[in-house]
XYZ file of N, CA and C in Angstrom:
564
model
N 83.855 109.134 125.532
C 84.555 108.674 124.141
C 85.301 110.015 123.917
N 86.558 109.897 123.812
C 87.466 111.071 122.944
C 86.970 111.125 121.471
N 87.147 112.717 121.192
C 86.996 113.044 120.079
C 87.940 113.799 119.247
N 88.495 113.501 117.958
C 89.111 114.362 117.701
C 88.556 115.182 116.256
N 89.065 116.680 116.248
C 88.483 117.379 115.383
C 89.694 118.037 114.890
N 89.511 118.130 113.459
C 90.760 119.057 112.824
C 90.135 120.199 113.185
N 91.186 121.443 113.661
C 91.027 122.647 113.316
C 90.812 123.775 112.364
N 91.898 123.205 111.489
C 92.388 124.134 110.128
C 92.900 122.878 109.012
N 91.934 123.156 108.127
C 92.072 122.119 106.968
C 93.768 122.312 106.248
N 94.049 123.471 106.529
C 95.094 123.932 105.787
C 96.684 123.326 106.781
N 97.292 122.111 106.224
C 98.358 121.396 106.868
C 99.618 122.726 107.556
N 99.901 122.410 109.029
C 100.835 123.160 109.405
C 102.343 122.786 109.009
N 102.188 121.773 108.328
C 103.809 120.977 107.836
C 103.521 120.021 106.913
N 104.193 119.585 106.164
C 104.462 118.482 105.051
C 105.627 118.177 104.676
N 105.672 116.825 104.702
C 107.048 116.063 104.303
C 106.707 115.273 103.095
N 107.663 114.437 102.652
C 107.638 113.459 101.566
C 106.510 112.270 101.966
N 106.080 112.004 103.216
C 105.426 110.863 103.625
C 104.221 111.479 104.215
N 104.296 112.555 104.994
C 103.026 112.778 105.554
C 103.048 114.105 105.775
N 101.775 114.876 106.214
C 101.525 116.291 106.517
C 100.912 116.008 107.672
N 100.987 117.530 108.391
C 100.687 117.698 110.003
C 99.270 118.518 109.767
N 98.351 118.125 110.864
C 97.398 119.458 110.893
C 97.315 119.703 112.275
N 96.931 120.657 112.730
C 96.291 121.007 114.164
C 94.887 120.704 114.514
N 94.733 120.209 115.690
C 93.414 119.457 115.782
C 93.460 119.637 117.196
N 91.926 119.212 117.762
C 91.565 119.326 119.032
C 91.058 117.888 119.699
N 91.524 117.528 120.682
C 91.205 116.062 121.207
C 90.643 116.655 122.279
N 88.956 116.149 122.430
C 88.362 116.543 123.773
C 87.828 115.044 124.251
N 87.450 115.294 125.614
C 87.210 114.074 126.532
C 85.729 113.423 126.290
N 85.181 114.662 125.534
C 83.564 114.443 125.213
C 83.053 115.244 124.008
N 81.927 115.116 123.769
C 81.357 115.957 122.305
C 81.059 117.216 123.071
N 81.398 118.408 122.173
C 81.219 119.833 122.812
C 82.145 120.683 123.770
N 83.028 119.555 124.243
C 83.822 120.102 125.500
C 85.066 120.551 124.768
N 85.630 121.781 125.556
C 87.056 122.258 124.684
C 88.056 120.641 125.129
N 89.098 121.062 124.120
C 89.817 119.742 124.189
C 91.232 120.411 124.493
N 92.497 119.524 124.246
C 93.595 119.856 124.182
C 94.303 119.938 123.053
N 94.815 120.974 122.483
C 95.372 121.082 121.054
C 96.447 120.037 120.967
N 96.349 119.231 119.840
C 97.122 118.009 119.458
C 97.735 118.491 117.703
N 98.587 117.495 117.426
C 98.912 117.688 116.247
C 98.464 116.014 115.425
N 97.955 116.322 114.444
C 97.556 114.959 113.726
C 98.267 114.890 112.338
N 99.112 113.941 112.303
C 99.731 113.659 111.289
C 99.312 112.402 110.541
N 99.146 112.668 109.024
C 98.323 111.744 108.368
C 99.432 111.403 107.179
N 99.674 110.032 106.640
C 100.322 109.798 105.667
C 99.880 109.977 104.265
N 100.248 110.690 103.491
C 99.791 110.856 102.210
C 99.253 109.822 101.474
N 98.150 109.845 100.855
C 97.400 108.958 100.348
C 98.697 108.546 99.203
N 98.575 107.056 99.029
C 99.490 106.468 98.259
C 100.919 106.609 98.381
N 101.208 107.134 99.476
C 102.680 107.231 99.457
C 103.439 105.766 99.838
N 102.348 104.970 100.636
C 103.114 103.477 100.801
C 103.452 102.704 99.512
N 102.262 102.888 98.406
C 102.282 102.019 97.180
C 103.394 102.725 96.348
N 103.745 104.266 96.467
C 104.840 104.619 95.820
C 105.992 104.149 96.032
N 106.219 103.922 97.723
C 107.662 103.485 97.914
C 107.645 101.826 97.610
N 106.583 101.341 97.728
C 106.614 100.015 97.168
C 107.214 99.891 95.855
N 106.288 100.680 95.068
C 106.767 100.641 93.558
C 108.133 100.935 93.352
N 108.429 102.204 93.716
C 109.951 102.599 93.600
C 111.283 101.791 94.019
N 110.884 100.858 94.816
C 111.938 99.631 95.337
C 111.571 98.886 94.394
N 110.329 98.297 94.021
C 110.328 97.097 93.211
C 111.108 97.550 91.970
N 111.050 98.868 91.233
C 111.569 99.027 90.442
C 113.253 99.394 90.279
N 113.431 99.655 91.534
C 114.911 99.945 91.641
C 115.804 98.199 92.031
N 114.945 97.673 92.554
C 115.368 96.222 92.823
C 115.724 95.346 91.576
N 114.531 95.651 90.525
C 114.555 95.009 89.149
C 115.906 95.446 88.435
N 116.009 97.030 88.514
C 117.144 97.344 87.583
C 118.419 97.084 88.333
N 118.786 96.703 89.629
C 120.111 96.258 90.139
C 120.260 95.092 89.733
N 119.239 94.421 89.890
C 119.297 92.607 89.506
C 119.641 92.675 88.212
N 119.056 93.428 87.197
C 119.022 93.533 85.588
C 120.771 93.843 85.560
N 120.973 94.880 86.022
C 122.544 95.393 86.041
C 123.576 94.183 86.349
N 123.274 93.783 87.597
C 124.254 92.577 87.923
C 124.073 91.205 87.292
N 123.043 91.237 86.783
C 123.104 89.857 85.847
C 123.884 89.969 84.021
N 123.768 91.355 83.943
C 124.219 91.369 82.682
C 125.873 91.743 82.575
N 126.226 92.448 83.650
C 127.635 92.868 84.028
C 128.027 92.274 85.095
N 129.267 91.394 84.935
C 129.784 90.798 86.242
C 130.546 91.671 86.965
N 131.160 92.570 86.537
C 131.676 93.722 87.396
C 130.657 94.665 88.287
N 129.529 94.443 88.054
C 128.624 95.250 88.882
C 128.952 94.729 90.236
N 129.177 93.467 90.655
C 129.099 93.215 92.378
C 130.052 93.849 92.886
N 131.109 94.706 91.921
C 132.281 95.199 92.810
C 131.703 96.790 93.388
N 130.263 97.014 92.753
C 129.681 98.336 93.017
C 128.975 98.324 94.150
N 128.475 97.303 94.687
C 127.751 97.015 95.874
C 126.361 97.530 95.650
N 126.033 97.638 94.726
C 124.644 98.095 94.420
C 123.534 97.656 95.402
N 123.404 96.207 95.493
C 122.433 95.478 96.195
C 122.650 95.922 97.717
N 123.617 96.265 98.445
C 123.985 96.538 99.623
C 123.595 98.033 99.892
N 123.992 98.845 98.872
C 123.445 100.447 98.913
C 121.905 99.886 98.716
N 121.481 99.617 97.861
C 119.860 99.647 97.659
C 119.264 99.062 99.185
N 119.909 98.430 99.783
C 119.280 97.515 100.906
C 119.116 98.396 102.008
N 120.555 99.325 101.948
C 120.629 100.110 103.232
C 119.861 101.403 102.976
N 119.185 101.767 101.722
C 118.163 102.661 101.549
C 117.069 102.304 101.852
N 116.801 101.206 101.577
C 115.318 100.796 101.780
C 115.112 100.724 103.168
N 116.094 100.445 103.842
C 116.085 100.252 105.362
C 115.978 101.288 105.976
N 116.176 102.577 105.264
C 116.047 103.858 106.058
C 114.726 104.411 105.565
N 114.248 104.199 104.028
C 113.220 104.618 103.663
C 111.513 104.239 104.133
N 111.827 102.871 104.256
C 110.546 102.203 104.407
C 110.016 102.456 105.940
N 110.568 102.375 106.847
C 110.110 102.839 108.141
C 109.543 104.355 108.233
N 109.830 104.803 107.524
C 109.367 106.568 107.396
C 108.172 106.592 106.878
N 107.364 105.446 106.307
C 105.949 105.397 106.118
C 105.262 104.764 107.010
N 105.753 104.289 107.828
C 105.167 103.651 108.958
C 105.044 104.734 110.425
N 104.122 105.341 110.759
C 104.074 106.131 111.592
C 104.053 105.364 113.036
N 103.767 104.333 113.294
C 103.859 103.529 114.385
C 105.438 103.516 114.852
N 106.278 103.419 113.848
C 107.625 103.335 114.282
C 108.153 104.751 114.477
N 107.513 105.930 113.797
C 107.739 107.195 114.610
C 107.381 107.306 115.752
N 106.058 107.081 116.059
C 105.846 107.337 117.524
C 106.604 106.210 118.497
N 107.060 105.117 118.199
C 108.238 104.504 119.191
C 109.428 105.351 119.213
N 110.025 106.084 118.250
C 111.185 106.691 118.174
C 110.965 108.224 118.862
N 109.545 108.778 118.691
C 109.563 109.628 119.587
C 109.493 109.329 121.083
N 108.783 108.566 121.498
C 108.841 108.217 122.974
C 110.111 107.847 123.613
N 111.101 107.143 122.727
C 112.231 106.995 123.009
C 113.131 108.347 123.029
N 112.985 109.438 122.251
C 113.400 110.575 122.425
C 113.022 111.371 123.494
N 111.837 111.373 123.866
C 110.984 112.169 125.205
C 111.936 111.473 126.429
N 112.106 110.144 126.245
C 112.834 109.582 127.301
C 113.799 110.018 127.615
N 114.834 110.023 126.481
C 116.038 110.499 126.595
C 116.475 111.770 126.618
N 115.457 112.844 126.357
C 115.441 114.004 126.680
C 114.297 114.613 127.552
N 114.607 114.282 128.713
C 113.574 114.509 129.574
C 112.913 115.754 130.150
N 113.725 116.764 129.419
C 113.224 118.213 129.874
C 111.719 118.316 130.290
N 110.804 117.881 129.149
C 109.286 118.382 129.157
C 109.102 117.753 130.660
N 109.371 116.503 131.029
C 108.695 115.980 132.599
C 109.639 116.693 133.668
N 110.778 117.025 133.393
C 111.515 116.984 134.908
C 112.007 118.696 134.954
N 111.953 119.040 133.578
C 112.562 120.563 133.593
C 113.989 120.630 133.824
N 114.621 119.480 133.953
C 116.140 119.327 133.634
C 116.743 118.843 132.815
N 118.068 119.209 132.623
C 118.906 118.546 131.292
C 118.537 119.453 130.415
N 119.030 119.290 128.886
C 118.839 119.591 127.588
C 117.804 120.243 127.175
N 117.454 121.427 127.250
C 116.039 121.948 126.786
C 115.673 121.857 125.220
N 115.306 120.526 125.256
C 114.894 119.862 123.934
C 113.719 119.299 123.841
N 112.578 119.617 123.209
C 111.477 119.353 123.432
C 110.847 118.113 122.122
N 110.168 117.180 122.592
C 109.660 116.272 121.509
C 108.319 115.879 121.796
N 107.435 116.030 120.464
C 105.889 115.724 120.959
C 105.484 114.468 122.042
N 104.872 114.648 122.732
C 104.346 113.405 123.313
C 103.266 112.602 122.421
N 103.664 111.393 122.234
C 102.601 110.795 121.354
C 101.368 110.158 122.486
N 100.115 110.352 121.524
C 98.878 110.544 122.405
C 98.209 108.699 121.911
N 98.476 108.139 122.781
C 97.872 106.684 122.556
C 96.454 106.718 122.870
N 95.470 105.948 122.619
C 95.976 104.918 121.301
C 95.631 105.532 119.949
N 95.718 106.817 119.879
C 95.465 107.212 118.197
C 96.880 107.279 117.526
N 97.398 105.971 117.234
C 98.635 105.564 116.522
C 98.495 104.648 115.647
N 98.598 104.658 114.592
C 98.377 103.563 113.412
C 99.377 103.750 112.423
N 99.474 102.630 111.468
C 100.568 102.823 110.285
C 100.432 104.069 109.707
N 99.328 104.572 109.474
C 99.047 105.768 108.554
C 98.751 107.249 109.176
N 98.530 107.063 110.264
C 98.062 107.886 111.285
C 98.543 108.148 112.726
N 99.262 109.563 113.142
C 99.830 109.369 114.391
C 99.142 111.102 115.134
N 98.708 111.017 116.531
C 98.316 111.830 117.045
C 99.531 112.233 118.286
N 99.774 113.452 118.187
C 100.611 113.458 119.539
C 100.469 115.213 119.908
N 101.230 115.735 121.036
C 101.151 116.919 121.262
C 101.410 118.091 120.377
N 101.039 118.781 120.272
C 101.458 120.154 119.500
C 102.192 121.130 120.259
N 103.345 121.114 119.819
C 104.542 121.901 120.626
C 105.096 122.916 119.994
N 105.076 124.290 120.375
C 105.253 125.420 120.216
C 106.867 125.580 120.235
N 107.896 125.384 119.196
C 108.946 125.210 119.561
C 109.981 125.789 118.021
N 111.120 125.845 118.279
C 112.143 125.970 117.240
C 112.456 124.742 116.498
N 111.680 124.410 114.992
C 112.266 123.226 114.383
C 113.512 123.030 114.342
N 113.900 121.985 113.808
C 115.524 121.689 113.612
C 115.542 122.210 112.296
N 114.739 122.169 111.467
C 114.994 122.590 110.134
C 115.559 124.331 110.207
N 114.843 125.137 111.204
C 115.233 126.345 111.306
C 116.495 126.726 111.729
N 117.087 125.624 112.730
C 118.233 125.814 113.196
C 119.340 125.296 111.934
N 119.067 124.427 111.245
C 119.883 123.929 110.036
C 120.287 124.792 109.038
N 119.101 125.523 108.959
C 118.745 126.485 107.466
C 119.576 127.785 107.990
N 120.308 127.844 109.095
C 120.655 129.193 109.308
C 122.341 129.230 109.604
N 122.887 128.279 108.701
C 124.381 128.395 108.788
C 124.812 129.812 108.309
N 126.019 129.871 109.031
C 126.974 131.006 108.812
C 127.370 131.203 107.349
N 128.094 132.265 106.984
C 128.838 132.408 105.468
C 129.599 131.356 104.820
N 130.407 130.541 105.949
C 131.183 129.535 105.489
C 130.700 128.421 105.708
N 129.522 128.040 105.707
C 128.910 126.858 106.078
C 129.157 126.364 107.338
N 129.461 127.416 108.355
C 129.588 127.242 109.612
C 128.401 127.771 110.810
N 128.177 126.962 111.946
C 126.901 127.804 112.396
C 127.455 128.259 113.754
N 127.669 129.607 113.327
C 128.382 130.634 114.409
C 127.517 131.237 115.138
N 127.984 132.174 116.244
C 126.890 133.006 117.002
C 126.159 134.106 115.996
N 126.507 134.442 114.883
C 125.533 135.406 113.928
C 124.369 134.424 113.582
N 124.639 133.325 113.193
C 123.694 132.118 112.719
C 122.892 132.073 113.729
N 122.908 131.771 114.998
C 122.582 131.370 115.929
C 121.496 132.524 116.515
N 121.737 133.577 116.314
C 121.092 134.991 116.340
C 119.768 135.038 115.326
N 119.815 134.624 113.986
C 118.993 134.478 113.174
C 117.894 133.434 113.172
N 118.220 132.441 113.901
C 116.998 131.237 113.916
C 115.731 132.097 115.128
N 114.603 131.804 114.079
C 113.264 132.140 114.785
C 113.102 131.564 116.081
N 112.943 132.592 117.254
C 112.599 131.569 118.515
C 113.554 131.158 119.239
N 114.859 131.088 118.999
C 116.077 130.916 119.656
C 116.085 131.855 120.708
N 116.277 132.031 121.975
C 116.679 133.117 123.057
C 117.637 133.972 122.761
N 117.462 135.338 122.395
C 118.612 136.322 122.282
C 119.896 135.872 123.045
N 120.807 135.808 122.652
C 122.043 135.783 123.301
C 122.528 134.403 123.620
N 121.704 133.355 123.128
C 122.207 131.957 123.384
C 123.339 131.646 122.260
N 124.280 131.117 122.643
C 125.364 130.985 121.775
C 125.515 130.212 121.052
N 126.131 130.124 119.694
C 126.018 129.084 118.828
C 126.492 127.750 119.470
N 127.736 127.684 120.570
C 127.903 126.291 120.821
C 126.747 125.706 121.684
N 126.274 126.467 122.482
C 124.944 125.629 123.137
C 123.804 125.275 122.020
N 123.722 125.825 120.997
C 122.796 125.285 119.918
C 123.337 124.173 119.401
N 124.133 124.174 118.795
C 125.009 122.994 118.182
C 125.201 121.987 119.060
N 125.469 122.347 120.418
C 125.526 121.163 121.792
C 123.904 120.198 121.437
N 122.979 121.220 121.545
C 121.805 120.408 121.827
C 121.084 119.934 120.301
N 121.511 120.282 119.322
C 121.410 119.655 117.944
C 122.209 118.508 117.773
N 123.720 118.449 118.170
C 124.583 117.262 118.167
C 123.666 116.124 118.964
N 123.512 116.451 120.408
C 122.912 115.506 121.092
C 121.393 114.593 120.400
N 120.853 115.932 119.777
C 119.663 114.852 119.171
C 120.050 114.124 118.033
N 120.934 114.505 117.276
C 121.213 113.545 116.091
C 122.306 112.624 116.514
N 122.799 112.256 117.515
C 123.371 111.248 118.248
C 122.387 110.528 118.440
N 121.506 110.816 119.265
C 120.496 110.055 119.702
C 119.662 109.463 118.650
N 119.446 110.020 117.517
C 118.800 109.395 116.023
C 119.364 108.739 115.633
N 120.575 108.355 115.620
C 121.562 107.674 114.928
C 122.455 106.452 115.509
N 122.106 106.759 116.881
C 123.267 105.662 117.525
C 122.291 104.719 118.246
């Protein structure tokens, strides 16, 4: 029977929907295990998402009911698009499915070939709506790359050299190519 034990009570990362802890997954009690990341949805996050959209939908319906010209603003359509983007973020099962798709599309982890982009491995059966266990990857986060834009809002060789963990001498073009392919995969 596998056991999951949180290594550090302090999260290694936190977002608007969940936070991530370092943990150990062992095959048996008392045995050393592999390092994993335990992602846990914030308590009450789903309820807040539900409440936010309930209020927003009531507001949109109210405005559309009292002002005939509101239909031309496309508020219902815009809110529908926003909801279709936000709601899946609260379900970590969807994140697990997306992560598996990314790992398949960027197979460097398994093959050592192709674009050197890493995605964590989902550890099934430890996947639920509010909890996700995945391999713990030591890598350069995408936020670190995007946070190093050059002086003019461009990602140039100088900006690439400031990204922690990016190998020295890696050109901005190569970093941009990697980030671009990941983004294309995420939104296509």
